[in-house]
Amino acid sequence: DVSTADQITLMDLLWSDPVDADEEATSLDVVQNVTRDPSGANNITKFGVQRVEKFLKNNQITMILRSHQICSEGLDRFAQGQLITISSCTDYCGKYNNDACFIVVQKKIIVSPKIIKPTQQSK
């Protein structure tokens, strides 16, 4: 039950995702996230490249590393690699057969993804 401005901000930070590849060309700002917000309460959104770039500039940072979203190959890059999403477990809930990933960040923001494949048992 989300009703206050602080609750809306928290929900948005925790659950919003980048737009899908097919939405990216037409939606560069913010759209409703019907996957995570099927009730249509408009509490959870998807954000585009422009929002990522604006956030980075306003906060004087160069990259966003995030998780809490399944990535079939362990990680997804968005906004020319300025936002990276990682999956931290293989074969999520025993039904996605996804790879997992962890990231080693070195000096000068060199990002080295390390992919972990699901075991044969989980397939």
PDB file of C-alpha atoms in Angstrom:
ATOM      1  CA  ASP A   1       0.000   0.000   0.000  1.00  0.00           C
ATOM      2  CA  VAL A   2       1.849   3.054  -1.293  1.00  0.00           C
ATOM      3  CA  SER A   3       0.406   6.454  -0.427  1.00  0.00           C
ATOM      4  CA  THR A   4       3.060   8.965   0.659  1.00  0.00           C
ATOM      5  CA  ALA A   5       5.659  10.676  -1.520  1.00  0.00           C
ATOM      6  CA  ASP A   6       8.456   8.904   0.390  1.00  0.00           C
ATOM      7  CA  GLN A   7       6.829   5.505  -0.176  1.00  0.00           C
ATOM      8  CA  ILE A   8       6.434   6.225  -3.903  1.00  0.00           C
ATOM      9  CA  THR A   9      10.101   7.238  -4.162  1.00  0.00           C
ATOM     10  CA  LEU A  10      11.201   4.098  -2.322  1.00  0.00           C
ATOM     11  CA  MET A  11       9.058   1.835  -4.536  1.00  0.00           C
ATOM     12  CA  ASP A  12      10.420   3.566  -7.627  1.00  0.00           C
ATOM     13  CA  LEU A  13      14.045   3.138  -6.497  1.00  0.00           C
ATOM     14  CA  LEU A  14      13.601  -0.525  -5.568  1.00  0.00           C
ATOM     15  CA  TRP A  15      11.442  -1.814  -8.411  1.00  0.00           C
ATOM     16  CA  SER A  16      11.810   0.339 -11.527  1.00  0.00           C
ATOM     17  CA  ASP A  17      13.659  -1.136 -14.498  1.00  0.00           C
ATOM     18  CA  PRO A  18      15.171   0.142 -17.726  1.00  0.00           C
ATOM     19  CA  VAL A  19      12.836   0.021 -20.710  1.00  0.00           C
ATOM     20  CA  ASP A  20      12.912  -3.136 -22.823  1.00  0.00           C
ATOM     21  CA  ALA A  21      14.920  -3.152 -26.045  1.00  0.00           C
ATOM     22  CA  ASP A  22      11.773  -2.851 -28.171  1.00  0.00           C
ATOM     23  CA  GLU A  23      10.573   0.128 -26.096  1.00  0.00           C
ATOM     24  CA  GLU A  24      13.951   1.868 -26.055  1.00  0.00           C
ATOM     25  CA  ALA A  25      13.638   3.567 -29.439  1.00  0.00           C
ATOM     26  CA  THR A  26      10.203   5.033 -28.746  1.00  0.00           C
ATOM     27  CA  SER A  27      10.352   5.668 -24.998  1.00  0.00           C
ATOM     28  CA  LEU A  28      13.412   7.507 -23.779  1.00  0.00           C
ATOM     29  CA  ASP A  29      11.875   8.953 -20.627  1.00  0.00           C
ATOM     30  CA  VAL A  30       9.496   7.101 -18.261  1.00  0.00           C
ATOM     31  CA  VAL A  31       6.689   4.608 -18.936  1.00  0.00           C
ATOM     32  CA  GLN A  32       4.488   2.450 -16.718  1.00  0.00           C
ATOM     33  CA  ASN A  33       6.006  -0.884 -15.711  1.00  0.00           C
ATOM     34  CA  VAL A  34       3.089  -3.283 -16.244  1.00  0.00           C
ATOM     35  CA  THR A  35       5.294  -6.300 -15.444  1.00  0.00           C
ATOM     36  CA  ARG A  36       6.069  -5.183 -11.888  1.00  0.00           C
ATOM     37  CA  ASP A  37       2.881  -3.116 -11.426  1.00  0.00           C
ATOM     38  CA  PRO A  38       0.103  -5.232 -12.987  1.00  0.00           C
ATOM     39  CA  SER A  39      -2.599  -3.476 -10.937  1.00  0.00           C
ATOM     40  CA  GLY A  40      -1.857  -0.271 -12.848  1.00  0.00           C
ATOM     41  CA  ALA A  41      -1.327   1.849  -9.731  1.00  0.00           C
ATOM     42  CA  ASN A  42       1.489   3.710 -11.552  1.00  0.00           C
ATOM     43  CA  ASN A  43       3.822   3.270  -8.569  1.00  0.00           C
ATOM     44  CA  ILE A  44       6.489   1.446 -10.578  1.00  0.00           C
ATOM     45  CA  THR A  45       7.942   2.677 -13.840  1.00  0.00           C
ATOM     46  CA  LYS A  46      10.448   1.876 -16.557  1.00  0.00           C
ATOM     47  CA  PHE A  47      13.041   4.496 -17.383  1.00  0.00           C
ATOM     48  CA  GLY A  48      14.853   5.313 -20.590  1.00  0.00           C
ATOM     49  CA  VAL A  49      18.335   6.388 -21.607  1.00  0.00           C
ATOM     50  CA  GLN A  50      17.638  10.086 -21.015  1.00  0.00           C
ATOM     51  CA  ARG A  51      16.707   9.429 -17.380  1.00  0.00           C
ATOM     52  CA  VAL A  52      19.898   7.449 -16.812  1.00  0.00           C
ATOM     53  CA  GLU A  53      22.051  10.187 -18.323  1.00  0.00           C
ATOM     54  CA  LYS A  54      20.258  12.906 -16.327  1.00  0.00           C
ATOM     55  CA  PHE A  55      20.641  10.941 -13.069  1.00  0.00           C
ATOM     56  CA  LEU A  56      24.353  10.372 -13.689  1.00  0.00           C
ATOM     57  CA  LYS A  57      24.954  14.030 -14.504  1.00  0.00           C
ATOM     58  CA  ASN A  58      22.918  15.361 -11.558  1.00  0.00           C
ATOM     59  CA  ASN A  59      24.749  13.083  -9.126  1.00  0.00           C
ATOM     60  CA  GLN A  60      28.184  13.475 -10.727  1.00  0.00           C
ATOM     61  CA  ILE A  61      28.689   9.731 -11.176  1.00  0.00           C
ATOM     62  CA  THR A  62      29.682   7.697 -14.226  1.00  0.00           C
ATOM     63  CA  MET A  63      27.832   4.409 -13.864  1.00  0.00           C
ATOM     64  CA  ILE A  64      24.925   2.645 -12.179  1.00  0.00           C
ATOM     65  CA  LEU A  65      25.312  -0.991 -11.106  1.00  0.00           C
ATOM     66  CA  ARG A  66      22.038  -2.642 -10.177  1.00  0.00           C
ATOM     67  CA  SER A  67      20.464  -6.023  -9.607  1.00  0.00           C
ATOM     68  CA  HIS A  68      17.107  -7.503  -8.639  1.00  0.00           C
ATOM     69  CA  GLN A  69      16.166  -8.316 -12.220  1.00  0.00           C
ATOM     70  CA  ILE A  70      16.684 -11.569 -14.133  1.00  0.00           C
ATOM     71  CA  CYS A  71      19.219 -11.362 -16.962  1.00  0.00           C
ATOM     72  CA  SER A  72      19.342 -14.465 -19.141  1.00  0.00           C
ATOM     73  CA  GLU A  73      23.089 -14.088 -19.748  1.00  0.00           C
ATOM     74  CA  GLY A  74      23.934 -12.959 -16.209  1.00  0.00           C
ATOM     75  CA  LEU A  75      24.133  -9.266 -17.030  1.00  0.00           C
ATOM     76  CA  ASP A  76      22.562  -6.633 -19.260  1.00  0.00           C
ATOM     77  CA  ARG A  77      24.082  -3.339 -20.349  1.00  0.00           C
ATOM     78  CA  PHE A  78      21.864  -0.302 -20.930  1.00  0.00           C
ATOM     79  CA  ALA A  79      22.474   3.284 -22.042  1.00  0.00           C
ATOM     80  CA  GLN A  80      25.767   2.463 -23.753  1.00  0.00           C
ATOM     81  CA  GLY A  81      26.982   0.597 -20.667  1.00  0.00           C
ATOM     82  CA  GLN A  82      26.274   3.443 -18.247  1.00  0.00           C
ATOM     83  CA  LEU A  83      23.815   1.161 -16.439  1.00  0.00           C
ATOM     84  CA  ILE A  84      24.608  -2.499 -15.814  1.00  0.00           C
ATOM     85  CA  THR A  85      22.131  -4.980 -14.355  1.00  0.00           C
ATOM     86  CA  ILE A  86      23.368  -8.284 -12.938  1.00  0.00           C
ATOM     87  CA  SER A  87      21.582 -11.476 -11.900  1.00  0.00           C
ATOM     88  CA  SER A  88      23.152 -12.885  -8.776  1.00  0.00           C
ATOM     89  CA  CYS A  89      21.816 -16.449  -8.949  1.00  0.00           C
ATOM     90  CA  THR A  90      21.598 -19.084 -11.651  1.00  0.00           C
ATOM     91  CA  ASP A  91      18.319 -20.629 -12.783  1.00  0.00           C
ATOM     92  CA  TYR A  92      16.184 -18.268 -10.695  1.00  0.00           C
ATOM     93  CA  CYS A  93      13.363 -20.126  -8.911  1.00  0.00           C
ATOM     94  CA  GLY A  94      14.268 -23.241 -10.920  1.00  0.00           C
ATOM     95  CA  LYS A  95      12.454 -21.981 -14.002  1.00  0.00           C
ATOM     96  CA  TYR A  96      14.475 -19.326 -15.878  1.00  0.00           C
ATOM     97  CA  ASN A  97      17.699 -21.254 -16.687  1.00  0.00           C
ATOM     98  CA  ASN A  98      19.529 -17.918 -16.504  1.00  0.00           C
ATOM     99  CA  ASP A  99      23.226 -17.380 -15.922  1.00  0.00           C
ATOM    100  CA  ALA A 100      24.436 -15.448 -12.882  1.00  0.00           C
ATOM    101  CA  CYS A 101      27.116 -12.812 -12.685  1.00  0.00           C
ATOM    102  CA  PHE A 102      29.250 -10.864 -10.289  1.00  0.00           C
ATOM    103  CA  ILE A 103      31.286  -7.825 -11.207  1.00  0.00           C
ATOM    104  CA  VAL A 104      34.809  -6.840 -10.351  1.00  0.00           C
ATOM    105  CA  VAL A 105      35.258  -3.078 -10.575  1.00  0.00           C
ATOM    106  CA  GLN A 106      38.858  -1.979 -10.937  1.00  0.00           C
ATOM    107  CA  LYS A 107      40.503   1.420 -10.930  1.00  0.00           C
ATOM    108  CA  LYS A 108      39.308   3.858 -13.571  1.00  0.00           C
ATOM    109  CA  ILE A 109      35.918   2.070 -13.650  1.00  0.00           C
ATOM    110  CA  ILE A 110      37.082  -0.995 -15.546  1.00  0.00           C
ATOM    111  CA  VAL A 111      34.188  -3.439 -15.184  1.00  0.00           C
ATOM    112  CA  SER A 112      34.977  -7.134 -15.529  1.00  0.00           C
ATOM    113  CA  PRO A 113      31.879  -9.347 -15.484  1.00  0.00           C
ATOM    114  CA  LYS A 114      32.292 -12.945 -14.338  1.00  0.00           C
ATOM    115  CA  ILE A 115      29.525 -15.221 -15.668  1.00  0.00           C
ATOM    116  CA  ILE A 116      28.374 -18.294 -13.752  1.00  0.00           C
ATOM    117  CA  LYS A 117      26.421 -20.923 -15.719  1.00  0.00           C
ATOM    118  CA  PRO A 118      23.613 -22.987 -14.159  1.00  0.00           C
ATOM    119  CA  THR A 119      24.632 -26.497 -13.150  1.00  0.00           C
ATOM    120  CA  GLN A 120      23.262 -29.442 -15.113  1.00  0.00           C
ATOM    121  CA  GLN A 121      21.188 -30.353 -12.045  1.00  0.00           C
ATOM    122  CA  SER A 122      19.237 -27.078 -12.187  1.00  0.00           C
ATOM    123  CA  LYS A 123      18.387 -27.418 -15.897  1.00  0.00           C
TER     124      LYS A 123
END
